[in-house]
Short mmCIF file of the C-alpha atoms (twelve columns), coordinates in Angstrom:
data_MODEL
# 
_entry.id   MODEL 
# 
loop_
_atom_site.group_PDB 
_atom_site.id 
_atom_site.type_symbol 
_atom_site.label_atom_id 
_atom_site.label_alt_id 
_atom_site.label_comp_id 
_atom_site.label_asym_id 
_atom_site.label_seq_id 
_atom_site.Cartn_x 
_atom_site.Cartn_y 
_atom_site.Cartn_z 
_atom_site.pdbx_PDB_model_num 
ATOM 1   C CA . UNK A 1   47.377  74.309  54.595 1 
ATOM 2   C CA . UNK A 2   48.260  75.938  57.945 1 
ATOM 3   C CA . UNK A 3   51.494  73.551  58.345 1 
ATOM 4   C CA . UNK A 4   52.593  74.258  54.899 1 
ATOM 5   C CA . UNK A 5   52.565  78.063  55.337 1 
ATOM 6   C CA . UNK A 6   54.677  77.658  58.506 1 
ATOM 7   C CA . UNK A 7   57.363  75.948  56.580 1 
ATOM 8   C CA . UNK A 8   60.473  77.693  55.759 1 
ATOM 9   C CA . UNK A 9   61.005  78.505  52.089 1 
ATOM 10  C CA . UNK A 10  63.965  80.198  50.429 1 
ATOM 11  C CA . UNK A 11  61.589  82.413  48.409 1 
ATOM 12  C CA . UNK A 12  60.714  83.944  51.862 1 
ATOM 13  C CA . UNK A 13  64.166  85.485  52.037 1 
ATOM 14  C CA . UNK A 14  64.355  89.017  50.771 1 
ATOM 15  C CA . UNK A 15  67.426  88.209  48.359 1 
ATOM 16  C CA . UNK A 16  67.036  91.582  46.329 1 
ATOM 17  C CA . UNK A 17  67.185  93.756  49.369 1 
ATOM 18  C CA . UNK A 18  70.063  91.607  50.922 1 
ATOM 19  C CA . UNK A 19  72.240  91.795  47.951 1 
ATOM 20  C CA . UNK A 20  71.481  95.528  47.563 1 
ATOM 21  C CA . UNK A 21  72.476  96.071  51.160 1 
ATOM 22  C CA . UNK A 22  75.643  94.010  50.796 1 
ATOM 23  C CA . UNK A 23  76.899  96.064  47.869 1 
ATOM 24  C CA . UNK A 24  76.362  99.243  49.536 1 
ATOM 25  C CA . UNK A 25  77.877  98.188  52.826 1 
ATOM 26  C CA . UNK A 26  80.757  95.982  51.899 1 
ATOM 27  C CA . UNK A 27  83.120  98.935  50.926 1 
ATOM 28  C CA . UNK A 28  83.467  100.070 54.587 1 
ATOM 29  C CA . UNK A 29  84.565  96.626  55.993 1 
ATOM 30  C CA . UNK A 30  86.941  96.353  53.063 1 
ATOM 31  C CA . UNK A 31  88.215  99.817  53.762 1 
ATOM 32  C CA . UNK A 32  88.686  98.826  57.465 1 
ATOM 33  C CA . UNK A 33  90.538  95.845  56.483 1 
ATOM 34  C CA . UNK A 34  93.007  97.414  54.343 1 
ATOM 35  C CA . UNK A 35  93.482  100.399 56.518 1 
ATOM 36  C CA . UNK A 36  93.671  98.735  59.851 1 
ATOM 37  C CA . UNK A 37  93.905  95.116  59.369 1 
ATOM 38  C CA . UNK A 38  90.446  93.957  60.385 1 
ATOM 39  C CA . UNK A 39  86.833  94.060  58.948 1 
ATOM 40  C CA . UNK A 40  85.289  96.045  61.855 1 
ATOM 41  C CA . UNK A 41  86.400  99.674  62.270 1 
ATOM 42  C CA . UNK A 42  88.859  100.793 64.927 1 
ATOM 43  C CA . UNK A 43  86.140  102.021 67.106 1 
ATOM 44  C CA . UNK A 44  84.871  98.610  67.847 1 
ATOM 45  C CA . UNK A 45  88.251  97.312  68.342 1 
ATOM 46  C CA . UNK A 46  89.265  99.917  70.659 1 
ATOM 47  C CA . UNK A 47  85.990  99.577  72.800 1 
ATOM 48  C CA . UNK A 48  85.496  95.867  72.683 1 
ATOM 49  C CA . UNK A 49  86.594  94.307  76.049 1 
ATOM 50  C CA . UNK A 50  86.305  90.895  77.470 1 
ATOM 51  C CA . UNK A 51  82.833  90.268  78.950 1 
ATOM 52  C CA . UNK A 52  82.453  91.307  82.527 1 
ATOM 53  C CA . UNK A 53  79.019  91.299  84.286 1 
ATOM 54  C CA . UNK A 54  79.747  94.556  86.517 1 
ATOM 55  C CA . UNK A 55  80.560  96.512  83.459 1 
ATOM 56  C CA . UNK A 56  77.766  95.228  81.489 1 
ATOM 57  C CA . UNK A 57  75.168  96.003  84.346 1 
ATOM 58  C CA . UNK A 58  76.610  99.393  84.891 1 
ATOM 59  C CA . UNK A 59  76.040  100.043 81.114 1 
ATOM 60  C CA . UNK A 60  72.493  98.594  81.223 1 
ATOM 61  C CA . UNK A 61  71.627  100.951 84.184 1 
ATOM 62  C CA . UNK A 62  72.673  103.956 82.124 1 
ATOM 63  C CA . UNK A 63  70.426  102.510 79.226 1 
ATOM 64  C CA . UNK A 64  67.472  102.539 81.565 1 
ATOM 65  C CA . UNK A 65  68.284  106.091 82.613 1 
ATOM 66  C CA . UNK A 66  68.080  106.962 78.998 1 
ATOM 67  C CA . UNK A 67  64.608  105.549 78.542 1 
ATOM 68  C CA . UNK A 68  63.611  107.097 81.775 1 
ATOM 69  C CA . UNK A 69  64.624  110.602 80.663 1 
ATOM 70  C CA . UNK A 70  63.285  110.197 76.911 1 
ATOM 71  C CA . UNK A 71  59.849  109.102 77.927 1 
ATOM 72  C CA . UNK A 72  59.298  107.514 81.324 1 
ATOM 73  C CA . UNK A 73  55.531  106.601 80.952 1 
ATOM 74  C CA . UNK A 74  55.825  105.412 77.132 1 
ATOM 75  C CA . UNK A 75  58.961  103.081 77.870 1 
ATOM 76  C CA . UNK A 76  57.290  101.444 80.946 1 
ATOM 77  C CA . UNK A 77  55.748  99.099  78.446 1 
ATOM 78  C CA . UNK A 78  58.943  98.653  76.296 1 
ATOM 79  C CA . UNK A 79  59.907  95.210  78.044 1 
ATOM 80  C CA . UNK A 80  56.359  94.059  77.517 1 
ATOM 81  C CA . UNK A 81  56.588  95.143  73.782 1 
ATOM 82  C CA . UNK A 82  59.769  93.273  73.216 1 
ATOM 83  C CA . UNK A 83  58.840  90.067  74.884 1 
ATOM 84  C CA . UNK A 84  55.264  90.049  73.406 1 
ATOM 85  C CA . UNK A 85  56.454  90.777  69.899 1 
ATOM 86  C CA . UNK A 86  59.050  87.891  70.146 1 
ATOM 87  C CA . UNK A 87  56.315  85.506  71.607 1 
ATOM 88  C CA . UNK A 88  54.051  86.280  68.747 1 
ATOM 89  C CA . UNK A 89  56.698  86.016  66.046 1 
ATOM 90  C CA . UNK A 90  57.574  82.410  67.433 1 
ATOM 91  C CA . UNK A 91  53.953  81.513  67.306 1 
ATOM 92  C CA . UNK A 92  53.807  82.404  63.660 1 
ATOM 93  C CA . UNK A 93  51.618  85.532  63.729 1 
ATOM 94  C CA . UNK A 94  51.831  87.099  60.235 1 
ATOM 95  C CA . UNK A 95  51.883  90.812  61.286 1 
ATOM 96  C CA . UNK A 96  55.073  90.042  63.740 1 
ATOM 97  C CA . UNK A 97  56.705  87.845  61.220 1 
ATOM 98  C CA . UNK A 98  56.437  90.471  58.423 1 
ATOM 99  C CA . UNK A 99  57.828  93.240  60.783 1 
ATOM 100 C CA . UNK A 100 60.505  91.082  62.621 1 
ATOM 101 C CA . UNK A 101 63.461  93.407  61.679 1 
ATOM 102 C CA . UNK A 102 61.672  96.313  63.460 1 
ATOM 103 C CA . UNK A 103 62.068  94.259  66.567 1 
ATOM 104 C CA . UNK A 104 65.493  92.476  65.827 1 
ATOM 105 C CA . UNK A 105 67.293  95.840  65.034 1 
ATOM 106 C CA . UNK A 106 66.905  97.742  68.527 1 
ATOM 107 C CA . UNK A 107 66.466  94.524  70.674 1 
ATOM 108 C CA . UNK A 108 69.445  92.720  68.855 1 
ATOM 109 C CA . UNK A 109 71.592  95.884  69.111 1 
ATOM 110 C CA . UNK A 110 70.806  96.369  72.793 1 
ATOM 111 C CA . UNK A 111 71.834  92.792  73.616 1 
ATOM 112 C CA . UNK A 112 75.016  92.921  71.556 1 
ATOM 113 C CA . UNK A 113 76.175  96.209  73.128 1 
ATOM 114 C CA . UNK A 114 75.500  95.015  76.610 1 
ATOM 115 C CA . UNK A 115 77.516  91.902  76.076 1 
ATOM 116 C CA . UNK A 116 80.318  93.269  73.620 1 
ATOM 117 C CA . UNK A 117 80.821  96.957  73.865 1 
ATOM 118 C CA . UNK A 118 79.377  98.170  77.264 1 
ATOM 119 C CA . UNK A 119 81.115  101.623 76.875 1 
ATOM 120 C CA . UNK A 120 79.529  103.967 79.469 1 
ATOM 121 C CA . UNK A 121 80.583  107.326 77.892 1 
ATOM 122 C CA . UNK A 122 78.932  108.503 74.707 1 
ATOM 123 C CA . UNK A 123 76.714  105.470 74.483 1 
ATOM 124 C CA . UNK A 124 73.744  107.646 73.835 1 
ATOM 125 C CA . UNK A 125 74.989  108.610 70.317 1 
ATOM 126 C CA . UNK A 126 74.649  104.911 69.434 1 
ATOM 127 C CA . UNK A 127 71.408  104.560 71.049 1 
ATOM 128 C CA . UNK A 128 69.563  107.601 69.612 1 
ATOM 129 C CA . UNK A 129 69.277  106.401 65.999 1 
ATOM 130 C CA . UNK A 130 67.605  103.377 67.422 1 
ATOM 131 C CA . UNK A 131 65.163  105.387 69.477 1 
ATOM 132 C CA . UNK A 132 62.311  105.289 66.946 1 
ATOM 133 C CA . UNK A 133 62.280  101.656 66.960 1 
ATOM 134 C CA . UNK A 134 62.049  101.395 70.596 1 
ATOM 135 C CA . UNK A 135 59.187  103.888 70.488 1 
ATOM 136 C CA . UNK A 136 57.466  101.700 68.076 1 
ATOM 137 C CA . UNK A 137 57.895  98.727  70.440 1 
ATOM 138 C CA . UNK A 138 56.602  100.646 73.365 1 
ATOM 139 C CA . UNK A 139 53.569  101.969 71.323 1 
ATOM 140 C CA . UNK A 140 52.981  98.427  70.121 1 
ATOM 141 C CA . UNK A 141 53.142  97.047  73.880 1 
ATOM 142 C CA . UNK A 142 50.520  99.701  74.991 1 
ATOM 143 C CA . UNK A 143 48.237  99.074  71.945 1 
ATOM 144 C CA . UNK A 144 48.205  95.169  72.890 1 
ATOM 145 C CA . UNK A 145 47.754  95.989  76.518 1 
ATOM 146 C CA . UNK A 146 44.566  97.848  75.937 1 
ATOM 147 C CA . UNK A 147 43.365  95.549  73.382 1 
ATOM 148 C CA . UNK A 148 43.748  92.522  75.789 1 
ATOM 149 C CA . UNK A 149 42.100  94.520  78.531 1 
ATOM 150 C CA . UNK A 150 39.181  95.457  76.317 1 
ATOM 151 C CA . UNK A 151 38.508  91.873  75.046 1 
ATOM 152 C CA . UNK A 152 38.414  90.458  78.692 1 
ATOM 153 C CA . UNK A 153 35.990  93.246  79.980 1 
ATOM 154 C CA . UNK A 154 34.093  94.236  76.768 1 
ATOM 155 C CA . UNK A 155 33.712  97.671  78.410 1 
ATOM 156 C CA . UNK A 156 33.770  100.937 76.038 1 
ATOM 157 C CA . UNK A 157 35.284  102.621 79.122 1 
ATOM 158 C CA . UNK A 158 38.489  101.071 78.390 1 
ATOM 159 C CA . UNK A 159 38.354  102.453 74.711 1 
ATOM 160 C CA . UNK A 160 38.151  105.834 76.378 1 
ATOM 161 C CA . UNK A 161 40.790  105.101 78.752 1 
ATOM 162 C CA . UNK A 162 43.248  104.064 75.969 1 
ATOM 163 C CA . UNK A 163 42.423  107.309 74.026 1 
ATOM 164 C CA . UNK A 164 42.966  109.358 77.229 1 
ATOM 165 C CA . UNK A 165 46.245  107.423 77.933 1 
ATOM 166 C CA . UNK A 166 47.451  108.124 74.341 1 
ATOM 167 C CA . UNK A 167 46.836  111.736 74.983 1 
ATOM 168 C CA . UNK A 168 48.723  111.666 78.317 1 
ATOM 169 C CA . UNK A 169 51.735  110.200 76.397 1 
ATOM 170 C CA . UNK A 170 51.636  112.772 73.652 1 
ATOM 171 C CA . UNK A 171 51.429  115.625 76.154 1 
ATOM 172 C CA . UNK A 172 54.504  114.058 78.219 1 
ATOM 173 C CA . UNK A 173 56.556  113.931 75.124 1 
ATOM 174 C CA . UNK A 174 55.587  117.564 74.043 1 
ATOM 175 C CA . UNK A 175 56.299  118.826 77.790 1 
ATOM 176 C CA . UNK A 176 58.592  116.814 79.862 1 
ATOM 177 C CA . UNK A 177 60.721  115.146 77.085 1 
ATOM 178 C CA . UNK A 178 61.144  118.265 75.101 1 
ATOM 179 C CA . UNK A 179 61.923  120.210 78.105 1 
ATOM 180 C CA . UNK A 180 64.531  117.893 79.227 1 
ATOM 181 C CA . UNK A 181 66.603  117.054 76.172 1 
ATOM 182 C CA . UNK A 182 67.538  120.511 75.243 1 
ATOM 183 C CA . UNK A 183 69.039  121.112 78.571 1 
ATOM 184 C CA . UNK A 184 71.111  117.884 78.420 1 
ATOM 185 C CA . UNK A 185 72.309  118.749 74.788 1 
ATOM 186 C CA . UNK A 186 73.156  122.272 75.929 1 
ATOM 187 C CA . UNK A 187 75.048  121.093 78.674 1 
ATOM 188 C CA . UNK A 188 76.991  118.559 76.730 1 
ATOM 189 C CA . UNK A 189 78.084  121.313 74.217 1 
ATOM 190 C CA . UNK A 190 79.175  123.428 77.197 1 
ATOM 191 C CA . UNK A 191 81.391  120.541 78.614 1 
ATOM 192 C CA . UNK A 192 83.133  120.193 75.310 1 
ATOM 193 C CA . UNK A 193 83.568  123.846 74.830 1 
ATOM 194 C CA . UNK A 194 85.059  124.458 78.162 1 
ATOM 195 C CA . UNK A 195 87.376  121.618 78.110 1 
ATOM 196 C CA . UNK A 196 88.416  120.212 74.688 1 
ATOM 197 C CA . UNK A 197 87.752  123.380 72.559 1 
ATOM 198 C CA . UNK A 198 89.498  125.427 75.227 1 
ATOM 199 C CA . UNK A 199 92.505  123.247 75.099 1 
ATOM 200 C CA . UNK A 200 92.521  123.191 71.547 1 
ATOM 201 C CA . UNK A 201 92.640  126.993 71.371 1 
ATOM 202 C CA . UNK A 202 95.528  126.819 73.957 1 
ATOM 203 C CA . UNK A 203 97.483  124.313 71.902 1 
ATOM 204 C CA . UNK A 204 96.890  126.499 68.637 1 
ATOM 205 C CA . UNK A 205 98.345  129.622 70.530 1 
ATOM 206 C CA . UNK A 206 101.228 128.075 72.165 1 
ATOM 207 C CA . UNK A 207 102.714 125.423 70.117 1 
ATOM 208 C CA . UNK A 208 104.340 125.212 66.770 1 
ATOM 209 C CA . UNK A 209 102.397 123.800 63.716 1 
ATOM 210 C CA . UNK A 210 104.727 120.983 63.315 1 
ATOM 211 C CA . UNK A 211 104.881 119.865 66.925 1 
ATOM 212 C CA . UNK A 212 103.037 116.484 67.365 1 
ATOM 213 C CA . UNK A 213 100.388 116.247 70.144 1 
ATOM 214 C CA . UNK A 214 99.660  112.976 71.825 1 
ATOM 215 C CA . UNK A 215 95.978  112.863 73.308 1 
ATOM 216 C CA . UNK A 216 93.332  110.531 74.310 1 
ATOM 217 C CA . UNK A 217 90.596  112.499 73.236 1 
ATOM 218 C CA . UNK A 218 91.358  113.847 69.781 1 
ATOM 219 C CA . UNK A 219 88.183  115.305 68.204 1 
ATOM 220 C CA . UNK A 220 87.860  118.980 69.055 1 
ATOM 221 C CA . UNK A 221 91.475  119.324 70.155 1 
ATOM 222 C CA . UNK A 222 92.623  118.118 66.719 1 
ATOM 223 C CA . UNK A 223 90.104  120.061 64.788 1 
ATOM 224 C CA . UNK A 224 90.653  123.521 66.692 1 
ATOM 225 C CA . UNK A 225 94.452  123.133 67.226 1 
ATOM 226 C CA . UNK A 226 95.396  121.885 63.496 1 
ATOM 227 C CA . UNK A 227 98.202  120.018 64.975 1 
ATOM 228 C CA . UNK A 228 99.446  116.443 64.098 1 
ATOM 229 C CA . UNK A 229 98.080  114.167 66.732 1 
ATOM 230 C CA . UNK A 230 98.556  110.632 68.220 1 
ATOM 231 C CA . UNK A 231 95.419  108.980 69.338 1 
ATOM 232 C CA . UNK A 232 96.221  107.126 72.494 1 
ATOM 233 C CA . UNK A 233 92.934  105.337 72.441 1 
ATOM 234 C CA . UNK A 234 93.758  103.873 69.064 1 
ATOM 235 C CA . UNK A 235 90.962  104.921 66.973 1 
ATOM 236 C CA . UNK A 236 93.296  106.450 64.247 1 
ATOM 237 C CA . UNK A 237 96.692  104.889 65.177 1 
ATOM 238 C CA . UNK A 238 96.229  100.972 64.310 1 
ATOM 239 C CA . UNK A 239 99.752  100.339 65.410 1 
ATOM 240 C CA . UNK A 240 98.986  101.455 68.987 1 
ATOM 241 C CA . UNK A 241 95.611  99.642  69.049 1 
ATOM 242 C CA . UNK A 242 97.290  96.289  68.063 1 
ATOM 243 C CA . UNK A 243 99.311  96.825  71.400 1 
ATOM 244 C CA . UNK A 244 96.605  97.725  73.815 1 
ATOM 245 C CA . UNK A 245 93.375  96.222  72.401 1 
ATOM 246 C CA . UNK A 246 91.629  94.514  75.033 1 
ATOM 247 C CA . UNK A 247 93.335  96.148  77.986 1 
ATOM 248 C CA . UNK A 248 91.227  98.221  80.383 1 
ATOM 249 C CA . UNK A 249 91.708  101.886 81.030 1 
ATOM 250 C CA . UNK A 250 93.334  102.311 83.421 1 
ATOM 251 C CA . UNK A 251 95.449  99.315  83.674 1 
ATOM 252 C CA . UNK A 252 99.318  98.852  84.582 1 
ATOM 253 C CA . UNK A 253 99.891  96.892  81.407 1 
ATOM 254 C CA . UNK A 254 98.311  99.526  79.217 1 
ATOM 255 C CA . UNK A 255 100.095 102.387 80.958 1 
ATOM 256 C CA . UNK A 256 103.297 100.488 80.245 1 
ATOM 257 C CA . UNK A 257 102.556 99.872  76.491 1 
ATOM 258 C CA . UNK A 258 101.450 103.466 76.086 1 
ATOM 259 C CA . UNK A 259 104.592 104.796 77.583 1 
ATOM 260 C CA . UNK A 260 106.739 102.647 75.237 1 
ATOM 261 C CA . UNK A 261 104.571 104.091 72.338 1 
ATOM 262 C CA . UNK A 262 105.320 107.642 73.490 1 
ATOM 263 C CA . UNK A 263 108.870 107.009 73.889 1 
ATOM 264 C CA . UNK A 264 109.029 105.652 70.449 1 
ATOM 265 C CA . UNK A 265 107.008 108.566 68.812 1 
ATOM 266 C CA . UNK A 266 108.386 111.427 71.023 1 
ATOM 267 C CA . UNK A 267 105.451 113.885 70.774 1 
ATOM 268 C CA . UNK A 268 106.044 117.421 72.078 1 
ATOM 269 C CA . UNK A 269 102.905 117.413 74.326 1 
ATOM 270 C CA . UNK A 270 100.671 115.086 75.982 1 
ATOM 271 C CA . UNK A 271 97.097  115.709 76.578 1 
ATOM 272 C CA . UNK A 272 95.058  113.206 78.696 1 
ATOM 273 C CA . UNK A 273 92.660  112.527 81.457 1 
ATOM 274 C CA . UNK A 274 95.175  111.806 84.352 1 
ATOM 275 C CA . UNK A 275 92.919  109.267 85.857 1 
ATOM 276 C CA . UNK A 276 93.208  107.304 82.684 1 
ATOM 277 C CA . UNK A 277 96.860  106.901 82.594 1 
ATOM 278 C CA . UNK A 278 98.217  107.237 86.109 1 
ATOM 279 C CA . UNK A 279 101.317 105.182 85.407 1 
ATOM 280 C CA . UNK A 280 102.155 107.343 82.455 1 
ATOM 281 C CA . UNK A 281 101.678 110.809 83.929 1 
ATOM 282 C CA . UNK A 282 103.408 109.923 87.176 1 
ATOM 283 C CA . UNK A 283 106.674 109.840 85.194 1 
ATOM 284 C CA . UNK A 284 107.782 113.464 85.941 1 
ATOM 285 C CA . UNK A 285 111.091 112.826 84.160 1 
ATOM 286 C CA . UNK A 286 109.249 112.901 80.921 1 
ATOM 287 C CA . UNK A 287 106.019 114.820 81.631 1 
ATOM 288 C CA . UNK A 288 105.581 118.288 83.230 1 
ATOM 289 C CA . UNK A 289 102.061 119.806 83.529 1 
ATOM 290 C CA . UNK A 290 101.748 123.160 81.878 1 
ATOM 291 C CA . UNK A 291 97.971  123.589 81.540 1 
ATOM 292 C CA . UNK A 292 94.693  121.923 82.875 1 
ATOM 293 C CA . UNK A 293 90.960  122.228 82.630 1 
ATOM 294 C CA . UNK A 294 88.610  121.090 85.380 1 
ATOM 295 C CA . UNK A 295 84.954  120.703 84.688 1 
ATOM 296 C CA . UNK A 296 82.539  121.468 87.510 1 
ATOM 297 C CA . UNK A 297 79.367  119.917 86.047 1 
ATOM 298 C CA . UNK A 298 80.398  117.307 83.788 1 
ATOM 299 C CA . UNK A 299 78.056  115.043 82.030 1 
ATOM 300 C CA . UNK A 300 79.560  114.009 78.734 1 
ATOM 301 C CA . UNK A 301 83.307  113.919 79.034 1 
ATOM 302 C CA . UNK A 302 85.031  110.711 80.112 1 
ATOM 303 C CA . UNK A 303 87.067  112.591 82.893 1 
ATOM 304 C CA . UNK A 304 86.321  115.647 84.762 1 
ATOM 305 C CA . UNK A 305 89.850  117.036 84.655 1 
ATOM 306 C CA . UNK A 306 92.271  117.036 81.464 1 
ATOM 307 C CA . UNK A 307 95.915  118.009 81.802 1 
ATOM 308 C CA . UNK A 308 98.331  119.338 79.073 1 
ATOM 309 C CA . UNK A 309 101.916 117.952 79.786 1 
ATOM 310 C CA . UNK A 310 105.053 119.111 78.112 1 
ATOM 311 C CA . UNK A 311 107.179 116.291 77.136 1 
ATOM 312 C CA . UNK A 312 110.916 115.987 77.766 1 
ATOM 313 C CA . UNK A 313 112.764 113.049 76.005 1 
ATOM 314 C CA . UNK A 314 116.188 112.313 76.521 1 
ATOM 315 C CA . UNK A 315 118.571 112.538 73.590 1 
# 
C-alpha cells in the first residue's frame, strides 16, 4: 500500500487549476510575441545576460542583505527551512508534498534570478512579492528545529523557550523591521524625486512638446515631461533591444550600437548616466551637457549622476 501511494499518477496533477492558469496567463506572452517578437517581456530580454559567477555572487550578497534588513533573526533559519522542506518532500512526507509550490515558488525564483537575471538595481521589487513565502519557510524551519529539540530532550522547558522565541521574533518584526523599512522607502522616493522627477520638470519647462528625448531611465522623466522618449535600455524600443541584447552596460560594442541608433533617430536631447555610456557621451561633436543632477545619498538609482545633453546632428 505504501509503495502504491508513492507511485506517480496523472490524477495527482491539478489539471483544472493548470488549465485555468494557462488561460489567464497566455494573453501576456502572446502580446509580447506580437509586440516584440519573443514570448518573454522586454524587461527579461533587456536584463538577461550571459552567466557570470562574479555578477551572480554580487546579486546574491544583495539578496542576503535584503533578508538581513527584513528580519535578521527570523531568516537565520531560512536555509534550514528550504533544505529541510526539500528533503522531507523527497522522502514523500504528505504535508510537504501537498504544499510543494509554497517551497518551489520562492526558492525556484531565487535560483533562476541568480543564474539568469542577477540585476543588482531594483532587485527588491521582484523579491518583495515573494517575501511572505520566504517568511513561511523561515517559520517552518524554526517550528521544526524546536520540535526536534523537544523530541530529543523531552523537556517542557523547550516548549517555553519556543514560545519565548516566537515572541522575540514578533517583537523584532514590530520594532526593528517596521522602523527600518519606512526609512528605506522614504529615501528611495527622495532619490527619485531629486533626480528623475527634477529632470522631468526641467525637460518639461525647457523643451518643445514635439522634441524627442533619448534616455536610459524613462519612468518618471517620461511621465513628468510628457515628451516622446526613446528608451536606450530597450524596454519599450524592441528595435534597439535586438541590437544590444546580451551586451553589458557599459561596453564599447554597446556604446557603438547605441550611438548608431541615436544617429538614426536624431533625438533633440540625451539623458543618461554618463558612466553607463562613456563611449557615447565623450563624442562632444554630438552631445553638449546642459543640465545635471548628482545624488549625495543614493540607494535606488543605478547611477549617482545623471546628465542632460543637447544633441547636435550634422545635416
